Amino acid sequence: MKRIWSSALCAVAGSLFFGAFQPAHAAGNYPSDPMSVASGQELAEIHCAACHAVGPEDASAQPGAPAFRELGQRYPVSSLEESLAEGIVTGHEGMPEFAFAPDDIDDFLGYLTSLQAR
């Protein structure tokens, strides 16, 4: 599979494939200021909404694509940090591999954390 490098995340579901990682942030300790959360939301809307529900009430466009607001019910959102930095490899066709810049990871996970609290 051709490696795609981007400051986007569409492969959240693929994050279940990594092992024991110690995140740099404690769970829920991502940026919560309005600018960072808005930046994370923009990343989700631009790069992930074609498949995933990225808002507080929308439906996923692709069947089986988990809604971002429900990810915290499946596993700790902070567990995505390493795979976002290293590149997520997914288990099914059509889902690209991504690697994020550190600031994008923080903003994106700040947004994801804000969705879990609603």
XYZ file of N, CA and C in Angstrom:
354
model
N 0.843 -1.182 0.000
C 0.000 0.000 0.000
C 0.887 1.243 0.000
N 0.582 2.160 -0.797
C 1.327 3.406 -0.900
C 1.150 4.198 0.394
N 2.234 4.675 0.959
C 2.194 5.411 2.217
C 1.746 6.842 1.954
N 0.751 7.280 2.676
C 0.218 8.630 2.526
C 0.559 9.415 3.779
N 1.306 10.491 3.614
C 1.659 11.355 4.745
C 0.785 12.583 4.674
N 0.111 12.895 5.756
C -0.833 13.995 5.764
C -1.046 14.451 7.181
N -1.502 15.683 7.346
C -1.879 16.159 8.678
C -3.363 15.937 8.864
N -3.789 14.691 8.606
C -5.205 14.343 8.683
C -5.361 13.031 9.389
N -6.571 12.763 9.797
C -6.871 11.463 10.376
C -8.171 10.951 9.825
N -8.095 9.853 9.121
C -9.307 9.153 8.707
C -9.240 7.717 9.185
N -8.125 7.338 9.751
C -7.923 5.939 10.085
C -8.005 5.674 11.570
N -8.892 6.328 12.263
C -9.018 6.138 13.699
C -9.295 4.687 14.045
N -10.114 4.040 13.284
C -10.448 2.648 13.576
C -9.212 1.764 13.562
N -8.255 2.082 12.724
C -7.041 1.291 12.651
C -6.154 1.401 13.863
N -6.433 2.337 14.738
C -5.601 2.541 15.915
C -5.652 1.395 16.901
N -6.582 0.495 16.746
C -6.680 -0.651 17.639
C -5.527 -1.626 17.456
N -4.709 -1.436 16.404
C -3.651 -2.378 16.090
C -2.314 -2.099 16.777
N -2.220 -1.095 17.636
C -0.940 -0.846 18.278
C -0.930 -1.408 19.683
N 0.262 -1.601 20.225
C 0.389 -2.248 21.527
C 0.417 -1.281 22.686
N 1.177 -1.634 23.680
C 1.231 -0.867 24.921
C 2.051 0.394 24.708
N 1.418 1.497 24.666
C 2.052 2.793 24.435
C 1.795 3.690 25.624
N 2.776 4.400 26.035
C 2.623 5.359 27.116
C 2.523 6.750 26.510
N 1.337 7.354 26.450
C 1.180 8.641 25.796
C 1.921 9.749 26.531
N 2.294 10.781 25.770
C 2.983 11.930 26.352
C 2.053 12.747 27.234
N 0.767 12.656 26.997
C -0.231 13.387 27.765
C -1.028 12.421 28.618
N -1.404 12.873 29.798
C -2.365 12.089 30.571
C -3.701 12.167 29.850
N -4.508 11.159 30.001
C -5.818 11.144 29.342
C -6.583 12.408 29.694
N -7.109 13.069 28.675
C -7.882 14.283 28.903
C -7.046 15.521 29.105
N -5.731 15.417 28.931
C -4.847 16.559 29.156
C -4.376 17.155 27.828
N -5.224 17.148 26.831
C -4.910 17.753 25.544
C -5.425 19.178 25.539
N -4.975 19.992 24.585
C -5.428 21.386 24.549
C -6.950 21.477 24.525
N -7.471 22.362 25.357
C -8.922 22.554 25.406
C -9.309 23.995 25.102
N -8.315 24.803 24.748
C -8.620 26.191 24.404
C -9.388 26.216 23.082
N -10.223 27.217 22.898
C -11.082 27.264 21.703
C -10.338 27.180 20.377
N -9.172 27.811 20.266
C -8.443 27.779 18.987
C -7.919 26.385 18.663
N -7.379 25.699 19.659
C -6.859 24.347 19.429
C -7.974 23.372 19.096
N -9.076 23.461 19.841
C -10.209 22.570 19.588
C -10.780 22.838 18.197
N -10.873 24.102 17.810
C -11.376 24.445 16.472
C -10.438 23.914 15.390
N -9.135 23.971 15.632
C -8.171 23.437 14.675
C -8.342 21.926 14.540
N -8.502 21.230 15.658
C -8.735 19.791 15.634
C -10.030 19.441 14.930
N -11.058 20.235 15.169
C -12.345 20.014 14.497
C -12.200 20.206 12.992
N -11.463 21.218 12.597
C -11.250 21.464 11.169
C -10.527 20.287 10.516
N -9.509 19.748 11.191
C -8.816 18.576 10.653
C -9.792 17.411 10.467
N -10.630 17.196 11.456
C -11.611 16.104 11.372
C -12.604 16.337 10.241
N -13.105 17.542 10.131
C -14.104 17.832 9.095
C -13.520 17.725 7.690
N -12.329 18.225 7.499
C -11.710 18.220 6.172
C -11.300 16.813 5.749
N -10.705 16.077 6.660
C -10.050 14.833 6.273
C -10.767 13.554 6.695
N -11.744 13.642 7.570
C -12.324 12.412 8.123
C -13.827 12.278 7.917
N -14.507 13.405 7.679
C -15.967 13.393 7.622
C -16.524 12.636 6.417
N -15.699 12.346 5.436
C -16.188 11.570 4.294
C -16.599 10.162 4.720
N -16.056 9.695 5.831
C -16.396 8.354 6.331
C -17.005 8.392 7.737
N -16.408 9.184 8.617
C -16.774 9.185 10.035
C -17.701 10.337 10.405
N -18.543 10.089 11.404
C -19.285 11.168 12.047
C -18.274 11.891 12.927
N -18.033 13.165 12.661
C -17.001 13.898 13.393
C -17.585 14.942 14.347
N -18.886 15.114 14.327
C -19.532 16.098 15.185
C -20.291 15.446 16.325
N -20.957 16.264 17.121
C -21.670 15.739 18.288
C -22.950 14.973 17.955
N -23.509 15.150 16.745
C -24.791 14.503 16.454
C -24.902 13.909 15.047
N -23.900 14.074 14.196
C -24.017 13.594 12.820
C -23.879 12.072 12.737
N -24.233 11.534 11.593
C -24.107 10.102 11.342
C -22.900 9.861 10.433
N -22.248 8.722 10.603
C -21.119 8.369 9.748
C -21.610 8.128 8.326
N -20.869 8.657 7.361
C -21.227 8.501 5.956
C -21.003 7.067 5.470
N -20.054 6.373 6.064
C -19.764 4.990 5.686
C -20.233 4.047 6.789
N -21.009 3.057 6.450
C -21.443 2.079 7.448
C -20.236 1.438 8.135
N -20.302 1.315 9.424
C -19.216 0.705 10.179
C -18.122 1.657 10.603
N -18.089 2.866 10.050
C -17.080 3.848 10.468
C -17.524 4.418 11.811
N -16.729 4.262 12.847
C -17.165 4.719 14.166
C -17.311 6.240 14.240
N -18.327 6.664 14.953
C -18.511 8.097 15.218
C -17.431 8.527 16.200
N -16.810 9.651 15.931
C -15.736 10.125 16.800
C -16.208 10.347 18.228
N -17.455 10.745 18.425
C -17.972 11.031 19.765
C -18.100 9.768 20.615
N -18.016 8.590 19.984
C -18.165 7.327 20.704
C -16.845 6.575 20.884
N -15.750 7.124 20.394
C -14.478 6.411 20.474
C -14.050 6.150 21.905
N -14.326 7.091 22.803
C -13.941 6.931 24.200
C -14.658 5.786 24.890
N -15.741 5.309 24.331
C -16.445 4.148 24.881
C -15.761 2.845 24.476
N -14.962 2.893 23.430
C -14.285 1.688 22.925
C -12.896 1.511 23.533
N -12.183 2.618 23.707
C -10.822 2.595 24.230
C -10.406 4.016 24.563
N -9.336 4.193 25.345
C -8.902 5.561 25.691
C -8.489 6.356 24.446
N -9.032 7.542 24.299
C -8.704 8.399 23.159
C -7.203 8.682 23.138
N -6.586 8.800 24.305
C -5.148 9.082 24.368
C -4.322 7.976 23.725
N -4.882 6.786 23.575
C -4.138 5.689 22.977
C -3.886 5.901 21.478
N -4.517 6.898 20.899
C -4.298 7.217 19.483
C -3.008 7.996 19.243
N -2.445 8.567 20.285
C -1.325 9.497 20.118
C -0.157 8.902 19.344
N 0.330 7.760 19.753
C 1.495 7.186 19.079
C 1.179 6.815 17.636
N 0.017 6.202 17.418
C -0.274 5.779 16.057
C -0.490 6.961 15.133
N -0.937 8.088 15.662
C -1.060 9.290 14.828
C 0.310 9.823 14.434
N 1.270 9.695 15.323
C 2.628 10.175 15.049
C 3.405 9.203 14.162
N 3.247 7.905 14.394
C 4.015 6.888 13.683
C 3.383 6.502 12.360
N 2.091 6.677 12.241
C 1.355 6.255 11.057
C 0.444 5.099 11.390
N -0.812 5.251 11.080
C -1.791 4.209 11.362
C -1.899 3.308 10.143
N -1.788 2.028 10.370
C -1.969 1.052 9.313
C -3.321 0.401 9.576
N -4.173 0.412 8.588
C -5.525 -0.074 8.801
C -5.706 -1.496 8.303
N -6.769 -2.108 8.784
C -7.012 -3.494 8.467
C -7.977 -3.715 7.322
N -8.383 -2.666 6.637
C -9.303 -2.879 5.523
C -8.997 -1.917 4.389
N -9.428 -2.317 3.209
C -9.164 -1.557 1.996
C -9.871 -0.203 2.019
N -9.251 0.782 1.411
C -9.861 2.092 1.263
C -9.550 3.062 2.382
N -8.882 2.611 3.419
C -8.553 3.494 4.525
C -7.054 3.786 4.454
N -6.694 5.041 4.221
C -5.275 5.363 4.043
C -4.498 5.316 5.346
N -3.194 5.278 5.212
C -2.281 5.344 6.349
C -1.887 6.809 6.536
N -1.864 7.260 7.768
C -1.578 8.664 8.053
C -0.525 8.810 9.128
N 0.199 9.929 9.080
C 1.084 10.355 10.162
C 0.825 11.841 10.375
N 0.737 12.246 11.629
C 0.435 13.638 11.983
C 1.663 14.356 12.513
N 1.681 15.662 12.350
C 2.672 16.513 13.014
C 2.251 16.635 14.475
N 3.193 16.838 15.398
C 2.864 16.902 16.825
C 1.760 17.898 17.186
N 1.792 19.094 16.635
C 0.745 20.074 16.963
C -0.626 19.620 16.468
N -0.653 18.978 15.318
C -1.914 18.462 14.789
C -2.454 17.344 15.677
N -1.565 16.494 16.177
C -1.992 15.426 17.086
C -2.653 16.030 18.318
N -1.998 16.993 18.924
C -2.540 17.628 20.125
C -3.893 18.266 19.854
N -3.993 19.032 18.783
C -5.258 19.697 18.465
C -6.356 18.685 18.157
N -6.015 17.677 17.365
C -7.008 16.676 17.005
C -7.501 15.920 18.236
N -6.575 15.498 19.090
C -6.982 14.766 20.285
C -7.687 15.674 21.288
N -7.362 16.956 21.286
C -8.121 17.903 22.093
C -9.561 17.969 21.630
N -9.765 18.001 20.315
C -11.120 18.001 19.787
C -11.841 16.695 20.095
N -11.164 15.581 19.872
C -11.779 14.283 20.154
C -12.164 14.177 21.629
N -11.301 14.635 22.507
C -11.599 14.613 23.944
C -12.807 15.477 24.253
N -12.918 16.624 23.589
C -14.063 17.508 23.838
C -15.365 16.843 23.419
N -15.334 16.030 22.373
C -16.538 15.327 21.932
C -16.981 14.271 22.944
N -16.019 13.626 23.605
C -16.347 12.571 24.551
C -17.054 13.144 25.780
N -16.762 14.386 26.110
C -17.318 15.004 27.318
C -18.741 15.518 27.118
N -19.235 15.538 25.900
C -20.574 16.117 25.636
C -21.680 15.188 26.026
